Short mmCIF file of C-alpha atoms in Angstrom, two decimals:
data_model
loop_
_atom_site.label_atom_id
_atom_site.label_comp_id
_atom_site.label_asym_id
_atom_site.label_seq_id
_atom_site.Cartn_x
_atom_site.Cartn_y
_atom_site.Cartn_z
CA MET A 1 88.84 120.67 153.51
CA SER A 2 85.15 121.20 151.44
CA THR A 3 83.10 118.29 150.22
CA ALA A 4 83.32 119.28 146.34
CA ALA A 5 87.12 119.11 146.88
CA VAL A 6 86.83 115.62 148.47
CA THR A 7 84.47 114.72 145.76
CA ASP A 8 87.23 115.79 143.04
CA LYS A 9 89.85 113.74 144.69
CA ARG A 10 87.46 110.28 144.20
CA PRO A 11 88.29 107.83 141.52
CA SER A 12 85.63 107.67 138.67
CA THR A 13 83.59 104.57 138.84
CA LEU A 14 81.73 105.42 135.36
CA ARG A 15 84.51 103.64 133.70
CA GLY A 16 84.92 100.08 133.42
CA ALA A 17 87.72 97.41 133.07
CA SER A 18 89.74 97.90 129.96
CA LEU A 19 92.44 95.63 128.28
CA PRO A 20 95.97 97.17 128.11
CA LYS A 21 97.41 98.58 125.18
CA TRP A 22 99.84 95.56 124.35
CA SER A 23 96.95 93.32 124.74
CA GLY A 24 96.37 93.21 120.74
CA TRP A 25 100.12 92.42 120.35
CA ALA A 26 99.82 89.92 122.79
CA ILE A 27 96.88 88.01 121.47
CA ALA A 28 98.48 88.22 118.17
CA ALA A 29 101.73 86.82 119.12
CA GLY A 30 99.84 83.85 120.80
CA SER A 31 97.84 83.10 117.97
CA ILE A 32 100.78 82.67 115.92
CA VAL A 33 102.37 80.37 118.08
CA LEU A 34 99.30 78.46 118.31
CA ALA A 35 98.91 78.20 114.85
CA VAL A 36 102.23 77.19 114.45
CA ALA A 37 101.94 74.55 116.91
CA ILE A 38 98.42 73.25 115.34
CA GLY A 39 100.23 73.32 111.79
CA LEU A 40 102.96 71.01 112.93
CA ILE A 41 101.01 68.99 114.87
CA GLY A 42 98.72 68.51 111.97
CA GLY A 43 100.96 68.06 109.31
CA LEU A 44 100.25 71.37 107.31
CA SER A 45 103.27 72.59 105.16
CA SER A 46 101.50 75.23 103.92
CA LYS A 47 102.65 78.69 105.47
CA ILE A 48 99.15 80.10 103.81
CA GLN A 49 97.14 77.42 106.08
CA TRP A 50 99.01 78.57 109.24
CA GLY A 51 98.63 82.48 108.62
CA LEU A 52 94.75 81.48 108.31
CA ILE A 53 94.45 79.69 111.09
CA ALA A 54 96.22 82.32 113.51
CA ALA A 55 94.20 84.93 111.66
CA ILE A 56 91.01 83.15 112.61
CA LEU A 57 92.49 82.46 116.17
CA PHE A 58 93.60 86.25 116.75
CA VAL A 59 89.61 87.28 116.14
CA LEU A 60 88.35 84.56 118.37
CA GLY A 61 90.92 85.29 120.93
CA THR A 62 90.41 88.99 121.15
CA TYR A 63 86.68 88.26 121.20
CA GLY A 64 87.14 85.74 123.90
CA ILE A 65 89.69 87.81 126.24
CA ALA A 66 87.61 91.43 125.59
CA ALA A 67 84.41 90.09 126.27
CA ARG A 68 85.60 88.21 129.63
CA VAL A 69 87.67 91.75 130.88
CA GLU A 70 85.35 94.42 128.82
CA GLY A 71 82.19 93.32 128.19
CA ARG A 72 80.68 92.18 125.15
CA ARG A 73 79.87 95.29 123.35
CA GLN A 74 83.38 96.28 123.75
CA ALA A 75 84.57 93.06 122.53
CA LYS A 76 82.52 93.29 119.22
CA ASP A 77 84.38 96.79 118.69
CA ARG A 78 87.29 95.22 119.20
CA VAL A 79 86.55 92.20 116.56
CA ALA A 80 85.48 94.71 114.11
CA THR A 81 88.66 96.31 114.48
CA SER A 82 90.53 92.98 114.43
CA PHE A 83 88.73 92.23 111.36
CA VAL A 84 90.32 95.37 109.54
CA TRP A 85 93.62 94.55 110.54
CA VAL A 86 93.15 90.88 108.87
CA ALA A 87 91.96 92.27 106.17
CA PHE A 88 94.83 94.82 105.86
CA LEU A 89 97.68 92.10 106.28
CA LEU A 90 95.51 89.97 103.71
CA ALA A 91 96.45 92.75 101.06
CA VAL A 92 99.79 93.45 102.35
CA ILE A 93 101.31 90.04 102.52
CA PRO A 94 100.93 89.28 98.96
CA LEU A 95 102.15 92.56 97.89
CA VAL A 96 105.34 92.73 100.03
CA SER A 97 105.99 89.26 98.63
CA LEU A 98 105.58 89.86 95.23
CA ILE A 99 108.14 93.24 95.71
CA TRP A 100 110.56 90.80 97.40
CA THR A 101 110.31 88.08 94.61
CA THR A 102 110.82 90.72 91.82
CA VAL A 103 113.68 92.55 93.83
CA SER A 104 115.42 89.23 94.78
CA ARG A 105 115.27 88.13 90.70
CA GLY A 106 115.66 91.19 89.26
CA VAL A 107 118.94 92.20 90.70
CA LYS A 108 120.58 89.29 89.08
CA VAL A 109 121.24 91.14 85.63
CA LEU A 110 120.22 94.60 86.58
CA ASP A 111 123.01 96.94 86.04
CA VAL A 112 123.90 100.20 83.87
CA TYR A 113 125.13 98.01 81.03
CA PHE A 114 121.66 96.18 81.11
CA LEU A 115 119.84 99.65 81.07
CA THR A 116 122.09 101.38 78.47
CA HIS A 117 122.28 98.64 75.98
CA SER A 118 119.44 96.83 73.86
CA MET A 119 119.13 93.26 72.65
CA GLY A 120 120.62 94.24 69.13
CA VAL A 121 121.95 90.83 67.81
CA VAL A 122 121.99 88.85 71.28
CA ALA A 123 119.80 86.06 71.02
CA ASP A 124 117.06 85.36 73.60
CA SER A 125 118.53 82.32 74.95
CA GLU A 126 122.34 83.99 75.48
CA PRO A 127 123.38 86.28 78.16
CA GLY A 128 123.97 90.28 77.86
CA GLY A 129 121.88 92.61 76.20
CA GLY A 130 119.73 94.97 77.94
CA ILE A 131 116.45 97.10 77.88
CA TYR A 132 117.34 100.23 76.63
CA HIS A 133 115.14 100.17 73.26
CA ALA A 134 112.48 98.99 75.64
CA ILE A 135 112.66 101.96 77.61
CA ILE A 136 112.89 104.59 74.91
CA GLY A 137 109.82 102.85 73.54
CA SER A 138 107.77 103.11 76.89
CA LEU A 139 108.64 106.29 77.63
CA GLU A 140 107.58 107.85 74.01
CA GLN A 141 104.54 105.95 73.83
CA VAL A 142 103.36 106.77 77.08
CA GLY A 143 104.23 110.25 76.87
CA LEU A 144 102.40 110.76 73.59
CA ALA A 145 99.68 109.24 74.98
CA THR A 146 99.65 111.38 78.10
CA VAL A 147 99.66 114.36 75.42
CA ILE A 148 96.79 113.10 73.77
CA GLY A 149 94.76 112.06 76.75
CA ALA A 150 95.04 114.07 79.61
CA PRO A 151 94.18 117.56 78.33
CA ILE A 152 90.90 115.74 76.58
CA GLY A 153 89.92 113.95 80.15
CA ILE A 154 90.57 117.39 82.03
CA LEU A 155 88.75 119.55 78.95
CA THR A 156 85.90 116.54 79.12
CA ALA A 157 85.75 116.82 83.24
CA ILE A 158 85.61 120.65 83.18
CA TYR A 159 82.56 120.33 80.63
CA LEU A 160 80.93 117.81 83.08
CA VAL A 161 81.35 119.72 86.24
CA GLU A 162 81.08 123.80 85.20
CA TYR A 163 78.71 123.71 81.88
CA GLY A 164 77.37 120.08 81.67
CA ARG A 165 73.42 119.98 81.51
CA GLY A 166 70.96 118.28 79.35
CA LYS A 167 71.10 115.07 77.52
CA LEU A 168 74.45 115.67 76.43
CA ALA A 169 76.25 115.62 79.40
CA LYS A 170 74.44 112.58 80.82
CA ALA A 171 75.34 110.74 77.70
CA VAL A 172 79.06 111.42 78.18
CA THR A 173 78.93 110.57 81.67
CA PHE A 174 77.43 107.05 80.42
CA PHE A 175 80.28 106.47 77.86
CA VAL A 176 82.82 107.90 80.47
CA ASP A 177 81.55 105.00 82.70
CA VAL A 178 81.60 102.29 80.00
CA MET A 179 85.14 103.43 78.69
CA THR A 180 86.36 103.06 82.66
CA GLY A 181 85.73 99.42 82.16
CA ILE A 182 86.63 98.55 79.05
CA PRO A 183 89.41 95.63 78.27
CA SER A 184 92.69 96.67 77.15
CA ILE A 185 92.42 94.36 74.38
CA VAL A 186 89.38 96.11 72.80
CA ALA A 187 90.90 99.18 72.55
CA GLY A 188 94.07 97.72 70.73
CA LEU A 189 91.69 96.04 68.45
CA PHE A 190 89.95 99.24 67.41
CA ILE A 191 93.14 101.12 66.63
CA LEU A 192 94.08 97.73 64.74
CA SER A 193 90.74 97.95 62.55
CA LEU A 194 91.89 101.67 61.54
CA MET A 195 95.45 100.51 60.40
CA LEU A 196 94.09 97.58 58.63
CA ILE A 197 91.68 100.20 56.61
CA PHE A 198 94.07 102.19 55.96
CA LYS A 199 96.86 99.44 55.25
CA MET A 200 99.49 100.74 57.89
CA GLN A 201 102.15 98.74 59.48
CA PRO A 202 102.73 98.53 63.43
CA PHE A 203 104.21 101.64 64.78
CA GLY A 204 104.52 103.23 68.33
CA PHE A 205 102.01 105.80 67.82
CA ALA A 206 99.59 103.24 67.22
CA GLY A 207 100.08 102.30 70.74
CA SER A 208 100.14 105.63 71.95
CA LEU A 209 96.56 105.60 70.66
CA ALA A 210 95.14 102.94 72.18
CA LEU A 211 96.87 103.86 75.63
CA ALA A 212 95.25 107.17 75.19
CA ILE A 213 91.83 105.56 75.15
CA LEU A 214 92.68 103.66 78.17
CA MET A 215 94.20 106.61 79.83
CA MET A 216 90.85 109.19 79.33
CA PRO A 217 88.55 107.48 81.28
CA VAL A 218 90.80 107.58 84.38
CA VAL A 219 91.45 111.43 84.11
CA VAL A 220 88.20 112.33 83.51
CA ARG A 221 86.96 110.81 86.64
CA SER A 222 89.51 111.79 89.00
CA THR A 223 89.10 115.30 87.70
CA GLU A 224 85.85 115.30 87.91
CA GLU A 225 85.93 114.30 91.72
CA MET A 226 88.55 116.83 92.16
CA LEU A 227 86.93 120.02 90.48
CA LYS A 228 83.76 118.67 92.51
CA LEU A 229 85.72 119.35 95.96
CA VAL A 230 86.04 123.04 95.04
CA PRO A 231 83.80 124.82 97.08
CA ASN A 232 81.04 126.78 94.93
CA GLU A 233 81.89 129.82 97.50
CA LEU A 234 85.05 130.65 95.48
CA ARG A 235 83.65 130.58 92.19
CA GLU A 236 80.57 132.58 93.46
CA ALA A 237 83.09 135.44 94.69
CA SER A 238 84.93 135.52 91.30
CA LEU A 239 81.82 135.66 89.56
CA ALA A 240 80.47 138.54 91.81
CA LEU A 241 83.33 140.47 91.09
CA GLY A 242 82.49 140.40 87.22
CA VAL A 243 85.13 137.99 86.50
CA PRO A 244 84.07 136.03 83.53
CA LYS A 245 83.25 131.93 83.93
CA TRP A 246 86.00 130.83 81.70
CA ARG A 247 88.54 133.01 83.60
CA THR A 248 87.02 131.80 86.56
CA ILE A 249 87.84 128.56 85.94
CA LEU A 250 91.18 129.43 84.89
CA LYS A 251 92.34 131.59 87.68
CA VAL A 252 90.51 129.85 90.83
CA VAL A 253 89.00 126.60 89.96
CA LEU A 254 92.00 124.96 88.05
CA PRO A 255 94.61 126.24 90.59
CA THR A 256 92.48 125.05 94.17
CA SER A 257 92.48 121.43 92.33
CA ILE A 258 95.64 121.51 90.73
CA GLY A 259 97.17 118.94 93.10
CA GLY A 260 94.19 116.20 92.82
CA ILE A 261 94.15 116.50 89.27
CA THR A 262 98.24 116.18 88.82
CA THR A 263 97.93 113.06 90.99
CA GLY A 264 95.26 111.46 88.91
CA VAL A 265 96.96 112.02 85.61
CA MET A 266 100.17 110.34 86.99
CA LEU A 267 98.05 107.15 88.40
CA ALA A 268 96.58 107.45 85.02
CA ILE A 269 99.95 107.15 83.27
CA ALA A 270 100.71 104.45 86.15
CA ARG A 271 97.98 102.27 84.70
CA ILE A 272 99.03 102.35 81.08
CA ALA A 273 102.67 102.10 81.89
CA GLY A 274 102.38 98.28 82.53
CA GLU A 275 99.33 97.64 79.47
CA THR A 276 100.92 94.73 77.21
CA ALA A 277 97.84 93.75 74.90
CA PRO A 278 97.50 96.70 72.81
CA VAL A 279 101.25 97.36 72.39
CA LEU A 280 101.39 93.67 71.06
CA LEU A 281 98.89 94.32 68.43
CA LEU A 282 99.89 97.60 67.35
CA VAL A 283 103.48 98.13 67.98
CA PHE A 284 104.85 94.67 67.79
CA GLY A 285 108.00 94.69 69.39
CA ASN A 286 111.81 95.32 68.19
CA PRO A 287 115.05 94.41 69.48
CA PHE A 288 116.81 97.27 67.90
CA ILE A 289 116.68 100.67 69.18
CA ASN A 290 113.75 102.91 67.22
CA ASN A 291 113.52 106.72 68.25
CA ASN A 292 110.31 107.34 65.80
CA PRO A 293 107.36 106.24 67.36
CA PHE A 294 105.88 107.31 64.08
CA GLU A 295 107.69 104.81 61.52
CA GLY A 296 108.32 101.19 62.01
CA ALA A 297 108.03 98.52 64.92
CA GLN A 298 109.17 99.81 68.44
CA ALA A 299 109.48 97.86 71.99
CA SER A 300 108.26 98.55 75.30
CA LEU A 301 109.05 97.23 78.81
CA PRO A 302 105.90 95.36 79.47
CA LEU A 303 105.90 93.79 75.85
CA PHE A 304 109.83 92.73 76.66
CA ILE A 305 108.79 91.34 79.87
CA PHE A 306 106.19 89.07 77.57
CA GLN A 307 108.54 88.43 75.04
CA GLN A 308 111.39 87.28 77.30
CA TYR A 309 109.26 85.03 79.71
CA GLN A 310 108.04 83.58 76.32
CA GLN A 311 111.67 82.69 75.67
CA SER A 312 112.47 81.54 79.08
CA ALA A 313 111.71 78.08 78.52
CA GLY A 314 115.52 76.30 79.15
CA ALA A 315 117.01 79.84 78.80
CA SER A 316 117.84 81.34 82.16
CA ALA A 317 119.21 84.73 80.78
CA ALA A 318 115.76 85.70 79.27
CA TYR A 319 114.10 84.36 82.59
CA ASP A 320 116.58 86.64 84.54
CA ARG A 321 115.84 89.55 81.81
CA ALA A 322 112.17 89.46 82.46
CA TRP A 323 112.59 90.04 86.15
CA ALA A 324 114.99 92.66 85.85
CA ALA A 325 112.54 94.44 83.10
CA SER A 326 109.89 93.82 85.68
CA LEU A 327 111.87 95.55 88.51
CA THR A 328 112.51 98.46 86.24
CA LEU A 329 108.81 99.23 85.51
CA ILE A 330 108.05 98.86 89.06
CA ALA A 331 110.53 101.44 89.73
CA PHE A 332 109.26 103.42 86.71
CA VAL A 333 105.60 103.38 88.18
CA MET A 334 106.60 103.60 92.12
CA ILE A 335 108.38 107.10 91.04
CA LEU A 336 105.51 108.54 89.06
CA ASN A 337 103.36 107.59 92.45
CA LEU A 338 106.13 109.43 94.60
CA VAL A 339 106.33 112.53 92.23
CA ALA A 340 102.25 112.67 92.26
CA ARG A 341 102.47 112.71 96.09
CA GLY A 342 104.70 115.26 96.14
CA ILE A 343 102.94 117.78 93.43
CA ALA A 344 99.60 117.08 95.54
CA ARG A 345 101.25 117.92 98.74
CA TRP A 346 102.95 121.11 97.18
CA LYS A 347 100.07 122.42 95.29
CA ALA A 348 97.67 121.38 98.43
CA PRO A 349 96.00 124.54 99.97
CA LYS A 350 97.72 126.06 102.83
CA THR A 351 95.83 125.92 105.95
CA GLY A 352 96.44 128.32 109.20
CA ARG A 353 98.45 131.29 109.30
#
């Protein structure tokens, strides 16, 4: 047997000792058990305190065990990974708790009758009634806001990416940045001031205008980022063939980024669907069904939740209706996000053969 063959069969000595793959789960389980023991011995009744103690023990335990087995350098890497996992759990646990609370309390009155009837002549303190009028109002107001805000936002982003040069583009970018952080109540007050000037009564379309103001900067920012991801080589190839710039944008740039643009629009819709302040100022609420957003007060899901919660003192029926409407609103937003992800995957550029 040759010397090379013998050398190939020798185990490599460059690789040091390492913890098994299940070590992280074992350390986490041990940290939880030890945290529970510390909490019981110390008389800590809050589960949040137990969780924080477990997180600290998990990080310290990971470093101590990894440093002893793998060395300090690898231990620092594992500690950084542990911090990421702890931060992830700190973000997920409140979200899961919120969803669980909403579902467990919202299913009490959530049924077909609740979704297909309005409050009508039902008092807030009485059982019965539904959110059909609020669903109609939310769909119309958010739909009109999308019809107004989405095209303006997309065209603004196209201008900034494809044509924007000089002071005008910088000014538009600055105001978009400012509008991104504007409070929703400010948009509502702006539309309300116009209504007071023209002596107009509350109506659904006024709420749509305020929601469109809140929606436009989100659409502009998301669309702008998607357009920047389109390779310049595609634009140059189209222009080299003599295709006009506007046609290049319409036939090359937009189809390439349509998935990301659609996702951004859907996320903007989900963002405005839960706004209460502008709707409270401009739409005013209505217990009856109003299918005309251009005349008369109108309800919406966020406003219905707010009003029912206000009346929940001493009235369990209003409290249950508020939770059921909250569950419906969460389901609506979740469906929008799933639709956005589906469209983004459907329209994503195909790779491979």
